[in-house]
Short mmCIF file of C-alpha atoms and ligand atoms in Angstrom, two decimals:
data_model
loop_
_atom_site.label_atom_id
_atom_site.label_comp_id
_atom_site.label_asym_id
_atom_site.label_seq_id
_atom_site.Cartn_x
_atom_site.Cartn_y
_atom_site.Cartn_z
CA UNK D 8 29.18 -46.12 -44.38
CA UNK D 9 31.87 -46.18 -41.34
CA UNK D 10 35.11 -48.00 -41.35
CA UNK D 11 35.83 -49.85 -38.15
CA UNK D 12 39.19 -49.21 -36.18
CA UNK D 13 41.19 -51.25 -33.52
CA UNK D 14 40.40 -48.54 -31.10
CA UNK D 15 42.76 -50.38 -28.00
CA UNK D 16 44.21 -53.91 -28.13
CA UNK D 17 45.24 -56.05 -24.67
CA UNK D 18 46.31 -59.40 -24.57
CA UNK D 19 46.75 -61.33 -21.45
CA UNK D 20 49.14 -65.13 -20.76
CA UNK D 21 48.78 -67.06 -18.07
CA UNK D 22 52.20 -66.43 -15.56
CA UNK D 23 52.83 -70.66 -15.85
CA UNK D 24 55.46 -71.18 -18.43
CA UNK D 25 55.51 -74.94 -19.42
CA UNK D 26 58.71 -75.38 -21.43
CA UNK D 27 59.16 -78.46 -23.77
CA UNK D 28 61.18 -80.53 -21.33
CA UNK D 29 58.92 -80.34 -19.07
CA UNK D 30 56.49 -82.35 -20.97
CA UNK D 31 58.56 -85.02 -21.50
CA UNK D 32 57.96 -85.92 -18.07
CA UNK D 33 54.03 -87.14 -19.41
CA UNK D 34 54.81 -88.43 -23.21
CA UNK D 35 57.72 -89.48 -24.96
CA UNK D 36 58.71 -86.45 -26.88
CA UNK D 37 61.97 -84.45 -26.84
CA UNK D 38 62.88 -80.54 -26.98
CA UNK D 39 64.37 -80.94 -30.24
CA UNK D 40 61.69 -82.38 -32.01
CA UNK D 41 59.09 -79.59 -30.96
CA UNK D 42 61.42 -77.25 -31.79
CA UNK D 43 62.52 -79.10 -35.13
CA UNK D 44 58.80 -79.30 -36.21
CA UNK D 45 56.95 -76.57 -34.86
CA UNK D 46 59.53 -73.84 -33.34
CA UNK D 47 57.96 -73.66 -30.16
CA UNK D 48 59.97 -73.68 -26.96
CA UNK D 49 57.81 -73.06 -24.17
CA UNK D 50 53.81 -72.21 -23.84
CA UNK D 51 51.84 -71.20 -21.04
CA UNK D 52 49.51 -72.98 -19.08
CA UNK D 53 45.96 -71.40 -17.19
CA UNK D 54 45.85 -72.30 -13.15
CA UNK D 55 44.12 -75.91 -13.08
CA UNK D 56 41.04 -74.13 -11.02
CA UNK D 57 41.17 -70.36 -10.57
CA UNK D 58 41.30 -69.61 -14.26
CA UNK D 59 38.82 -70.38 -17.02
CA UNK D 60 39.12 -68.85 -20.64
CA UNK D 61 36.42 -66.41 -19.45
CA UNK D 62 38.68 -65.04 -16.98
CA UNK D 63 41.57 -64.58 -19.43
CA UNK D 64 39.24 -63.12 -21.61
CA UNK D 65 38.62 -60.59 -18.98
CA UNK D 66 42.00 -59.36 -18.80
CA UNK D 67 42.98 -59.18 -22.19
CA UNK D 68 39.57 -57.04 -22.33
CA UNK D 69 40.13 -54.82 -19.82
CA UNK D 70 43.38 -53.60 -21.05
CA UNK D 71 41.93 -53.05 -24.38
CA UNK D 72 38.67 -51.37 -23.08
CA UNK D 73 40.95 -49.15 -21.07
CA UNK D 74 43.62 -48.55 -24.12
CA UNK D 75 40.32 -47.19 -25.95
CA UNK D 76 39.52 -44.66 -24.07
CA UNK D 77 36.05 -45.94 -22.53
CA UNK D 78 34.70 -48.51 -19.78
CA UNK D 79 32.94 -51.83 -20.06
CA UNK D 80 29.62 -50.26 -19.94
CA UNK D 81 30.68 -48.58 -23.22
CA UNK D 82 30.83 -52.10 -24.88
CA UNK D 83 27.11 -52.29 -26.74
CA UNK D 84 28.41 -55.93 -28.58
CA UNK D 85 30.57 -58.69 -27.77
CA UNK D 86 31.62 -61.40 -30.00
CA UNK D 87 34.10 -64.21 -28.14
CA UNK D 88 36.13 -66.86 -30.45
CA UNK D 89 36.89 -69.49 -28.58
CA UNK D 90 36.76 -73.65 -28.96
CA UNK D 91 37.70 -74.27 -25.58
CA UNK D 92 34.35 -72.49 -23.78
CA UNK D 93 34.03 -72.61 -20.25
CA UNK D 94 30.91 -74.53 -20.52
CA UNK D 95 29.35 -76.77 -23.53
CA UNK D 96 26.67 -74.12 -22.92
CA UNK D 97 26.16 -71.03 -22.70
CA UNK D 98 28.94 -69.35 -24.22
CA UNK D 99 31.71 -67.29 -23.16
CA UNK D 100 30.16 -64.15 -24.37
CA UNK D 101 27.53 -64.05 -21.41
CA UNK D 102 30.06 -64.96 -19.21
CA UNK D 103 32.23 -62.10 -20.16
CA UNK D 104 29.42 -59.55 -20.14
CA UNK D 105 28.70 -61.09 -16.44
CA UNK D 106 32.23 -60.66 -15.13
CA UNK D 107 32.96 -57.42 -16.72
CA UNK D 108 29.21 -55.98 -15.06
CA UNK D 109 28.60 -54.83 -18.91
CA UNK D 110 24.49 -53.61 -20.18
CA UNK D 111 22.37 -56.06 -21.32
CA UNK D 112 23.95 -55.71 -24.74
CA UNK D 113 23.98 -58.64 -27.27
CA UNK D 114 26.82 -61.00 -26.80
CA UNK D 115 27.45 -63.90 -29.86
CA UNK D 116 30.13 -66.86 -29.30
CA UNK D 117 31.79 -67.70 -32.39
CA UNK D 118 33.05 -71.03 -33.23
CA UNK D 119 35.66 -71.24 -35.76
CA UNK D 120 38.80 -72.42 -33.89
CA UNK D 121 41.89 -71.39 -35.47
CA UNK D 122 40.43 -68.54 -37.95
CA UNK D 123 37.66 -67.95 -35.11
CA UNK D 124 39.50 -64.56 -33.99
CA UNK D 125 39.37 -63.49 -37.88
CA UNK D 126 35.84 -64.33 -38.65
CA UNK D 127 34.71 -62.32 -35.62
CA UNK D 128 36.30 -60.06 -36.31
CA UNK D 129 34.63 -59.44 -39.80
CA UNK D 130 31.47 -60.23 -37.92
CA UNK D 131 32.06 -56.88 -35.50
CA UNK D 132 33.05 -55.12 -38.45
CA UNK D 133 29.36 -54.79 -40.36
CA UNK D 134 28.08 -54.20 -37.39
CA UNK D 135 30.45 -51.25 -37.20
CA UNK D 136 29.92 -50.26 -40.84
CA UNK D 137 26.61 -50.47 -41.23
CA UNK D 138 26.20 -48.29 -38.00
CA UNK D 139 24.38 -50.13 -35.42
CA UNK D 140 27.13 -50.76 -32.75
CA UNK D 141 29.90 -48.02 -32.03
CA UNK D 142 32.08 -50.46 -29.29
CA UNK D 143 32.71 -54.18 -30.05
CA UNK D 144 34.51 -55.94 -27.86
CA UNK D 145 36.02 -59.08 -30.03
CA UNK D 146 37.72 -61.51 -27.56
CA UNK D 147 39.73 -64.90 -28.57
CA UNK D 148 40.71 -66.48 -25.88
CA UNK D 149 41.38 -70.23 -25.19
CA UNK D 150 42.15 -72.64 -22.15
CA UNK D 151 43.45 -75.60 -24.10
CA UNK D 152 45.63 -77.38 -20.88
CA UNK D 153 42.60 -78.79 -19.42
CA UNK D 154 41.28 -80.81 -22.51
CA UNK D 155 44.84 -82.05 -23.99
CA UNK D 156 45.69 -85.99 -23.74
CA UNK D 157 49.19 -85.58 -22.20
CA UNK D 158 49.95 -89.23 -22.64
CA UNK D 159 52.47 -90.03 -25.63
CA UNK D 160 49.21 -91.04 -28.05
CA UNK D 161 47.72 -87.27 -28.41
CA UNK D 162 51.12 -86.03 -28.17
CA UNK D 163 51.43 -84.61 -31.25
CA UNK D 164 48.43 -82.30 -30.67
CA UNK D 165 49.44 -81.51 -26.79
CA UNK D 166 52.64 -80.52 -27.50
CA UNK D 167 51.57 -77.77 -29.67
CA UNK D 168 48.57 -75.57 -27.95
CA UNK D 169 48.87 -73.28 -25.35
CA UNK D 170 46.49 -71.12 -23.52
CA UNK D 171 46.01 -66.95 -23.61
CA UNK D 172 43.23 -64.51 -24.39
CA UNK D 173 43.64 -61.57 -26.74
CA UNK D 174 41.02 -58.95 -27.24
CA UNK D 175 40.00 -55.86 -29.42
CA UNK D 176 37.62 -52.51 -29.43
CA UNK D 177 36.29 -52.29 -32.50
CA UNK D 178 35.00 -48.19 -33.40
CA UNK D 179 33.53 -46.45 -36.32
CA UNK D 180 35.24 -43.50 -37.73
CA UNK D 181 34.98 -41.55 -41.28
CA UNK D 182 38.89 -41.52 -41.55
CA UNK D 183 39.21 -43.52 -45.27
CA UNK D 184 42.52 -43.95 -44.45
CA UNK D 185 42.28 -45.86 -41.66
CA UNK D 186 40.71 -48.90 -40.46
CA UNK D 187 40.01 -52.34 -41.54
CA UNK D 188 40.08 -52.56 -45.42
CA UNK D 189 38.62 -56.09 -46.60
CA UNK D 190 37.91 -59.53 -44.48
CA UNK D 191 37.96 -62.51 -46.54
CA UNK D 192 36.12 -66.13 -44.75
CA UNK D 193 35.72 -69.51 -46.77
CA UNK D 194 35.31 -72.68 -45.14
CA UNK D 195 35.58 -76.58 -46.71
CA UNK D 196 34.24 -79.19 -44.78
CA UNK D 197 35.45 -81.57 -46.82
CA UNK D 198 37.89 -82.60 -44.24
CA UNK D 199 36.15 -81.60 -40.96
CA UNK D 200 36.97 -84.61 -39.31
CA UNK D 201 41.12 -84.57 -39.32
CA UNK D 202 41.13 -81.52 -37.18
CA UNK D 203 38.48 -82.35 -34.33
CA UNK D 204 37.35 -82.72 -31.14
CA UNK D 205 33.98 -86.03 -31.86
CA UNK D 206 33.04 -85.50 -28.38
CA UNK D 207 30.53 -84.52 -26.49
CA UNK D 208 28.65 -84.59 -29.53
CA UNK D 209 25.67 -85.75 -31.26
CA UNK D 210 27.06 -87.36 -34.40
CA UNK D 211 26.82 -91.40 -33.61
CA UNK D 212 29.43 -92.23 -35.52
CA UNK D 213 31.12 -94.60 -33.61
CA UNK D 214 27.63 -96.66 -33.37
CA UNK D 215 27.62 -96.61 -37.20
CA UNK D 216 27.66 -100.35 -37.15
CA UNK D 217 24.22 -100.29 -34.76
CA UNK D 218 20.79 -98.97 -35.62
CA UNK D 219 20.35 -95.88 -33.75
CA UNK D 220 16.45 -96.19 -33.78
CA UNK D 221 16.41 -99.08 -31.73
CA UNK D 222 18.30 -97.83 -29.07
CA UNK D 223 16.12 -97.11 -25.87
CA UNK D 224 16.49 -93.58 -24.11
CA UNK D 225 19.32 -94.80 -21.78
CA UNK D 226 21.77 -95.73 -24.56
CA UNK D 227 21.22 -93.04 -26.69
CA UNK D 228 22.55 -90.61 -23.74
CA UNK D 229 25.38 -92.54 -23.09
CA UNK D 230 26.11 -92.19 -27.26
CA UNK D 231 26.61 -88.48 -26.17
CA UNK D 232 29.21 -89.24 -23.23
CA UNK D 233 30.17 -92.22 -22.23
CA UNK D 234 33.27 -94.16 -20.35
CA UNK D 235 34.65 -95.84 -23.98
CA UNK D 236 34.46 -92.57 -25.35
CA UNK D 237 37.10 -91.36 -22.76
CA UNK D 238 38.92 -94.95 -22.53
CA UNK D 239 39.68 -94.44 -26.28
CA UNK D 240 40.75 -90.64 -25.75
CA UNK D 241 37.79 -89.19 -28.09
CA UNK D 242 37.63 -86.48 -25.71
CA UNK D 243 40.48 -84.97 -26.64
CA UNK D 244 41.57 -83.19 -29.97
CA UNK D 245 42.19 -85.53 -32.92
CA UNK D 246 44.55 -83.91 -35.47
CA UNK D 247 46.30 -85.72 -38.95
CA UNK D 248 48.62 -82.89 -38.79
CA UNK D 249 50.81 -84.09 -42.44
CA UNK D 250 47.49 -83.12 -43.86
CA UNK D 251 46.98 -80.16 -41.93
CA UNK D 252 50.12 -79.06 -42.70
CA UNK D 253 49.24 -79.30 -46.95
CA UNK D 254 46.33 -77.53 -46.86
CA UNK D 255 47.57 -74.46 -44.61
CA UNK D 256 50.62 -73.74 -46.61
CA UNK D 257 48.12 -72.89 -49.69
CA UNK D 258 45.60 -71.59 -47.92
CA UNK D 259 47.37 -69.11 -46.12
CA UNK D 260 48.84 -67.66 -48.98
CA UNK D 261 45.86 -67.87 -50.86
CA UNK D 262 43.74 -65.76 -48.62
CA UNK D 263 46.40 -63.07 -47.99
CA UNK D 264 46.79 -62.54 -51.98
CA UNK D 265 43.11 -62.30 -51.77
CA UNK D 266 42.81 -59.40 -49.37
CA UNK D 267 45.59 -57.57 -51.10
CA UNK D 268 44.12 -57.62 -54.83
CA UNK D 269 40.96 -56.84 -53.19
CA UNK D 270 42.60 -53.53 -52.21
CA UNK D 271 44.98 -53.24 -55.12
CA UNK D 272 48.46 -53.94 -52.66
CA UNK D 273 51.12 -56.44 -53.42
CA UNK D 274 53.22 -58.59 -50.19
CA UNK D 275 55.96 -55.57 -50.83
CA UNK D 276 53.39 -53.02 -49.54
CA UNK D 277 52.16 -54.86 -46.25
CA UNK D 278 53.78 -53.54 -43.53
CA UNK D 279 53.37 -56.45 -41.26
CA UNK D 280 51.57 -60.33 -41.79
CA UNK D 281 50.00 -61.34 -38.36
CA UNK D 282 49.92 -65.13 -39.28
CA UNK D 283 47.96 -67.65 -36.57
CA UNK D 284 50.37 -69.25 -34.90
CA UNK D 285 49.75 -72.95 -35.97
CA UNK D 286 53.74 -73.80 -36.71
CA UNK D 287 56.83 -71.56 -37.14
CA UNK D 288 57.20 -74.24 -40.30
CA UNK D 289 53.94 -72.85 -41.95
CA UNK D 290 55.00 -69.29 -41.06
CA UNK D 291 57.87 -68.92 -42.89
CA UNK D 292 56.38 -71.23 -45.69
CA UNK D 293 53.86 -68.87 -46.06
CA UNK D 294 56.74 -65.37 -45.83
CA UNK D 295 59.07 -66.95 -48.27
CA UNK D 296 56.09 -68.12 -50.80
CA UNK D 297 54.95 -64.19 -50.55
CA UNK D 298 58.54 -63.02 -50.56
CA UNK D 299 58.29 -60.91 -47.56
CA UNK D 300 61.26 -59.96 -45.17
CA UNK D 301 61.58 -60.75 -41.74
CA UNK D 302 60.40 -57.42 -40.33
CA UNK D 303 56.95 -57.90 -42.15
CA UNK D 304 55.71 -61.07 -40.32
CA UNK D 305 55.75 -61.52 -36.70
CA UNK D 306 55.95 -64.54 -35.19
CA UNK D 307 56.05 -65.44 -31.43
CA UNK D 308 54.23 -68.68 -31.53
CA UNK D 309 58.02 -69.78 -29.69
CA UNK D 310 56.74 -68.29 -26.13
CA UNK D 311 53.10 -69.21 -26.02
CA UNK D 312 52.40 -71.89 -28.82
CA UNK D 313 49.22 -72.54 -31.04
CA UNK D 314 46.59 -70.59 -28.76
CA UNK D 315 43.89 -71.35 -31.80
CA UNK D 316 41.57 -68.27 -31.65
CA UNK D 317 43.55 -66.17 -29.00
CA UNK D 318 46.85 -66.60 -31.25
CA UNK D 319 46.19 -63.55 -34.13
CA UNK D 320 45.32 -60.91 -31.02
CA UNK D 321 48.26 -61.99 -28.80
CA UNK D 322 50.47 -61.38 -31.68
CA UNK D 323 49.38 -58.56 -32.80
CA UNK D 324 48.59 -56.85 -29.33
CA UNK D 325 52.46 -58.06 -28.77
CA UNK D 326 53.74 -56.55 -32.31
CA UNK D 327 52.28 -52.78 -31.30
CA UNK D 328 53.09 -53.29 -27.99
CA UNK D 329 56.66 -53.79 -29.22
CA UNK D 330 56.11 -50.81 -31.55
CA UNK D 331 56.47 -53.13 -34.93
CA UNK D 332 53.03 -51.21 -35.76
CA UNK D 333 52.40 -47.20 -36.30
CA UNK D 334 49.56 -45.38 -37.32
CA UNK D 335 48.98 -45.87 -40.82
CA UNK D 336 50.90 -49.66 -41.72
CA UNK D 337 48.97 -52.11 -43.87
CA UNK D 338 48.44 -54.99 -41.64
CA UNK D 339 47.12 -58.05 -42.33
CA UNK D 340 46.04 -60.83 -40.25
CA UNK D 341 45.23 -64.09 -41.66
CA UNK D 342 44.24 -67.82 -40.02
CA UNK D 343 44.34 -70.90 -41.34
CA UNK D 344 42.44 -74.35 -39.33
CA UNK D 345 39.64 -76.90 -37.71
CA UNK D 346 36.95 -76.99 -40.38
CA UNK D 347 38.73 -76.10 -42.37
CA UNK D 348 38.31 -72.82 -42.14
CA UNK D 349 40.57 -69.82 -43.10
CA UNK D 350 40.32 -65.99 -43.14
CA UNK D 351 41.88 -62.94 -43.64
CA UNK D 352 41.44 -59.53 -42.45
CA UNK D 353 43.21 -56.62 -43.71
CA UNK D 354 43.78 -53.03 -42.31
CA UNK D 355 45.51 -50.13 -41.88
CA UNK D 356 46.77 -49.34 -38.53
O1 UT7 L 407 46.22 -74.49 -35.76
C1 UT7 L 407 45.35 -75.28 -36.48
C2 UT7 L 407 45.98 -75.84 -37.66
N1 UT7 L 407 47.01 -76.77 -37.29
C3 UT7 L 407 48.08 -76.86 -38.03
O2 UT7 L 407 48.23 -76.13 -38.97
C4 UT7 L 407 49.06 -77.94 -37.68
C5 UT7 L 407 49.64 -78.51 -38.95
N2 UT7 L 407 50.51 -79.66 -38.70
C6 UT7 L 407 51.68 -79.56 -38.06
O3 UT7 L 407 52.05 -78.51 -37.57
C7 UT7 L 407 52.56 -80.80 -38.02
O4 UT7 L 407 51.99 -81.78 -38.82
C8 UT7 L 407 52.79 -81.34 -36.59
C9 UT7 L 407 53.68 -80.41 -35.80
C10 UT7 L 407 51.48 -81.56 -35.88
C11 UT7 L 407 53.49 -82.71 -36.66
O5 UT7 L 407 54.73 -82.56 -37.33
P1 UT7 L 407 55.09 -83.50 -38.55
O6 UT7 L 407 56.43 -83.09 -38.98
O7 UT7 L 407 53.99 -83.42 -39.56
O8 UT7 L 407 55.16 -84.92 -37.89
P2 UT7 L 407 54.27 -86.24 -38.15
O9 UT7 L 407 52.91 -86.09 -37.61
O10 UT7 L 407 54.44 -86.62 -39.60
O11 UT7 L 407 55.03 -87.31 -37.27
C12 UT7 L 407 56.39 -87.68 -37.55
C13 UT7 L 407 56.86 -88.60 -36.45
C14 UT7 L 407 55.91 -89.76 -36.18
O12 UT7 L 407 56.69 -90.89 -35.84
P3 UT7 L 407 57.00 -92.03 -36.92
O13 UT7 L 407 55.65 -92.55 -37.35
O14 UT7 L 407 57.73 -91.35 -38.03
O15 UT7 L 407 57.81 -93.00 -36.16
C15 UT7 L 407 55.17 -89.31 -34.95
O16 UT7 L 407 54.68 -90.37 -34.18
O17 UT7 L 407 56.97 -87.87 -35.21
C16 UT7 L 407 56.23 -88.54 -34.20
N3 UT7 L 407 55.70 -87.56 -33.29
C17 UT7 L 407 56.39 -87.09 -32.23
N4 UT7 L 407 57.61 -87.40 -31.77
C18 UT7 L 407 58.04 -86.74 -30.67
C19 UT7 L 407 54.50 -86.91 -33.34
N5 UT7 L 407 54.42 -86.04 -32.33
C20 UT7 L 407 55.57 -86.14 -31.63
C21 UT7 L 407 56.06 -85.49 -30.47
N6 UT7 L 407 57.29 -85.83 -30.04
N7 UT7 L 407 55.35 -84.55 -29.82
#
């Protein structure tokens, strides 16, 4: 059986920097209480037309395709994480494979929002082990700033996301002592509704009160879309973040301790925690309840916000690009969010 390696790593951010006061020209919010509550300062924002989260996938790929040593026609697999797709269908994976000129190779679109970068990751990694692919390209990437409400009643979700791609090459190789160790996925829908965007969608819940079989054809597609669907904002991302918040601070922990007894570490042996970026609050929950030091969790989630599934492969692409990661480190990336859902992955370097 193979291990799989991070063979090259890119990461690409849109130039736009939106800082915090310049949101309080939409909602009533202030710098200091984004800062206070989530330790962001500034995020960056796509171009309203010429770019799509296809096309920042495409740059954070190319860098990593080229920082591996091959060329897109290399890539035999692609899996894309991503909850804010360029269309409600197809995916972004065919999209990618179309820009990028790739083979007709197999390309899967995997949505898990915040842990979507992790779970795709362990998807492209039995592929890898079990020998049937030998260059996965595994893409998050998200365009959040054209589906936030930027009035002052979704602004405790718009404040937060940003937009960025960040993409990996995943390889075989027979060195044990490298590559990706354990990944660890659970879901609970339990709570599936406080982190979610209803709609388009086909779940009817806000006709609960009617009887959906006597509808005729003509109301049941406006059920799917419809003006008092967007009057009331349920187009945009609904979040109870208080209960958010509870969950992620034990689930984050949880998940890491998981990976590392898996692999018989301890938090004093990993050499750096690549947490998803939901809050700087939840970060350093998370390094003081493991009892880590600064220099073994990287944050940047300051610059470029909650980028859901593009957040774990901009930070890490950023930590080795800053040289915070060398050849043999025990890494381990973990994610935490919509579903819920939460993941961990971890490797070494
Ligand atoms: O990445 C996926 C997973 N997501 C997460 O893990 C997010 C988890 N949750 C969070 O990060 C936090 O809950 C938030 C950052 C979303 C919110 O922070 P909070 O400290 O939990 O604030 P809150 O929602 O309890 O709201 C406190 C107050 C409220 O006002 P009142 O009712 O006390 O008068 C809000 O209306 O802050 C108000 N508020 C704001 N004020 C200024 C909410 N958003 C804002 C805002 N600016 N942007």
């Amino acid at each position: 059986m193979f291990k799989s390696i991070i063979a090259g790593i890119g990461m690409y951010v849109p130039e736009n920097i939106v800082t915090n006061n310049h949101l309080t020209k939409y909602m009533d919010t202030s710098d200091e209480w984004i800062q206070e509550r989530t330790g962001i300062k500034e995020r960056r924002y796509a171009h309203r037309t010429n770019e799509t989260t296809t096309t920042m996938a495409v740059e954070a790929s190319k860098i990593a395709i080229e920082r591996a040593g091959i060329t897109a026609q290399d890539i035999d697999f692609i899996v894309f994480a991503t909850l804010s797709p360029d269309y409600y269908f197809p995916g972004c994976g065919v999209l990618l494979q179309r820009a990028m000129k790739m083979k007709e190779i197999g390309a899967l679109d995997v949505r898990n929002q915040c842990s979507g970068f992790v779970y795709a990751l362990s998807v492209a990694d039995q592929f890898i082990k079990t020998g049937m692919y030998k260059n996965i390209l595994v893409v998050g990437a998200e365009k959040h700033s054209f589906g936030l409400d930027f009035s002052t009643r979704g602004r405790n979700v718009s404040v937060i996301f940003g937009d960025g791609a960040g993409a990996v090459v995943l390889q075989p190789t027979e060195d044990n002592n490298r590559g990706i160790l354990s990944t660890h996925l659970h879901s609970d829908g339990e709570s599936a509704e406080i982190l979610a965007m209803y709609n388009p969608g086909t779940h009817a819940n806000h006709w609960a009160n009617k009887n959906y079989a006597s509808f005729n054809d003509g109301e049941i597609a406006d059920m799917f879309m419809s003006h008092a669907m967007i009057d009331n904002a349920q187009n945009f991302p609904y979040m109870d973040g208080p209960s958010v918040f509870k969950k992620a601070i034990v689930k984050f922990p949880e998940v890491i301790l998981e990976a590392l007894k898996k692999n018989n570490y301890t938090p004093e042996n990993i050499s750096m925690l690549i947490p998803h970026q939901a809050n700087l609050r939840i970060a350093q929950f998370v390094q003081q309840k493991l009892g880590l030091k600064d220099e073994q969790v990287y944050n940047n989630i300051q610059y470029y916000g909650n980028t859901t599934a593009a957040s774990v492969p901009i930070a890490l692409c950023e930590a080795w690009e800053k040289g915070k990661i060398k050849q043999g480190d025990l890494v381990c990336l973990a994610a935490f969010g919509s579903g819920f859902t939460w993941a961990s992955a971890l490797l070494k370097w």
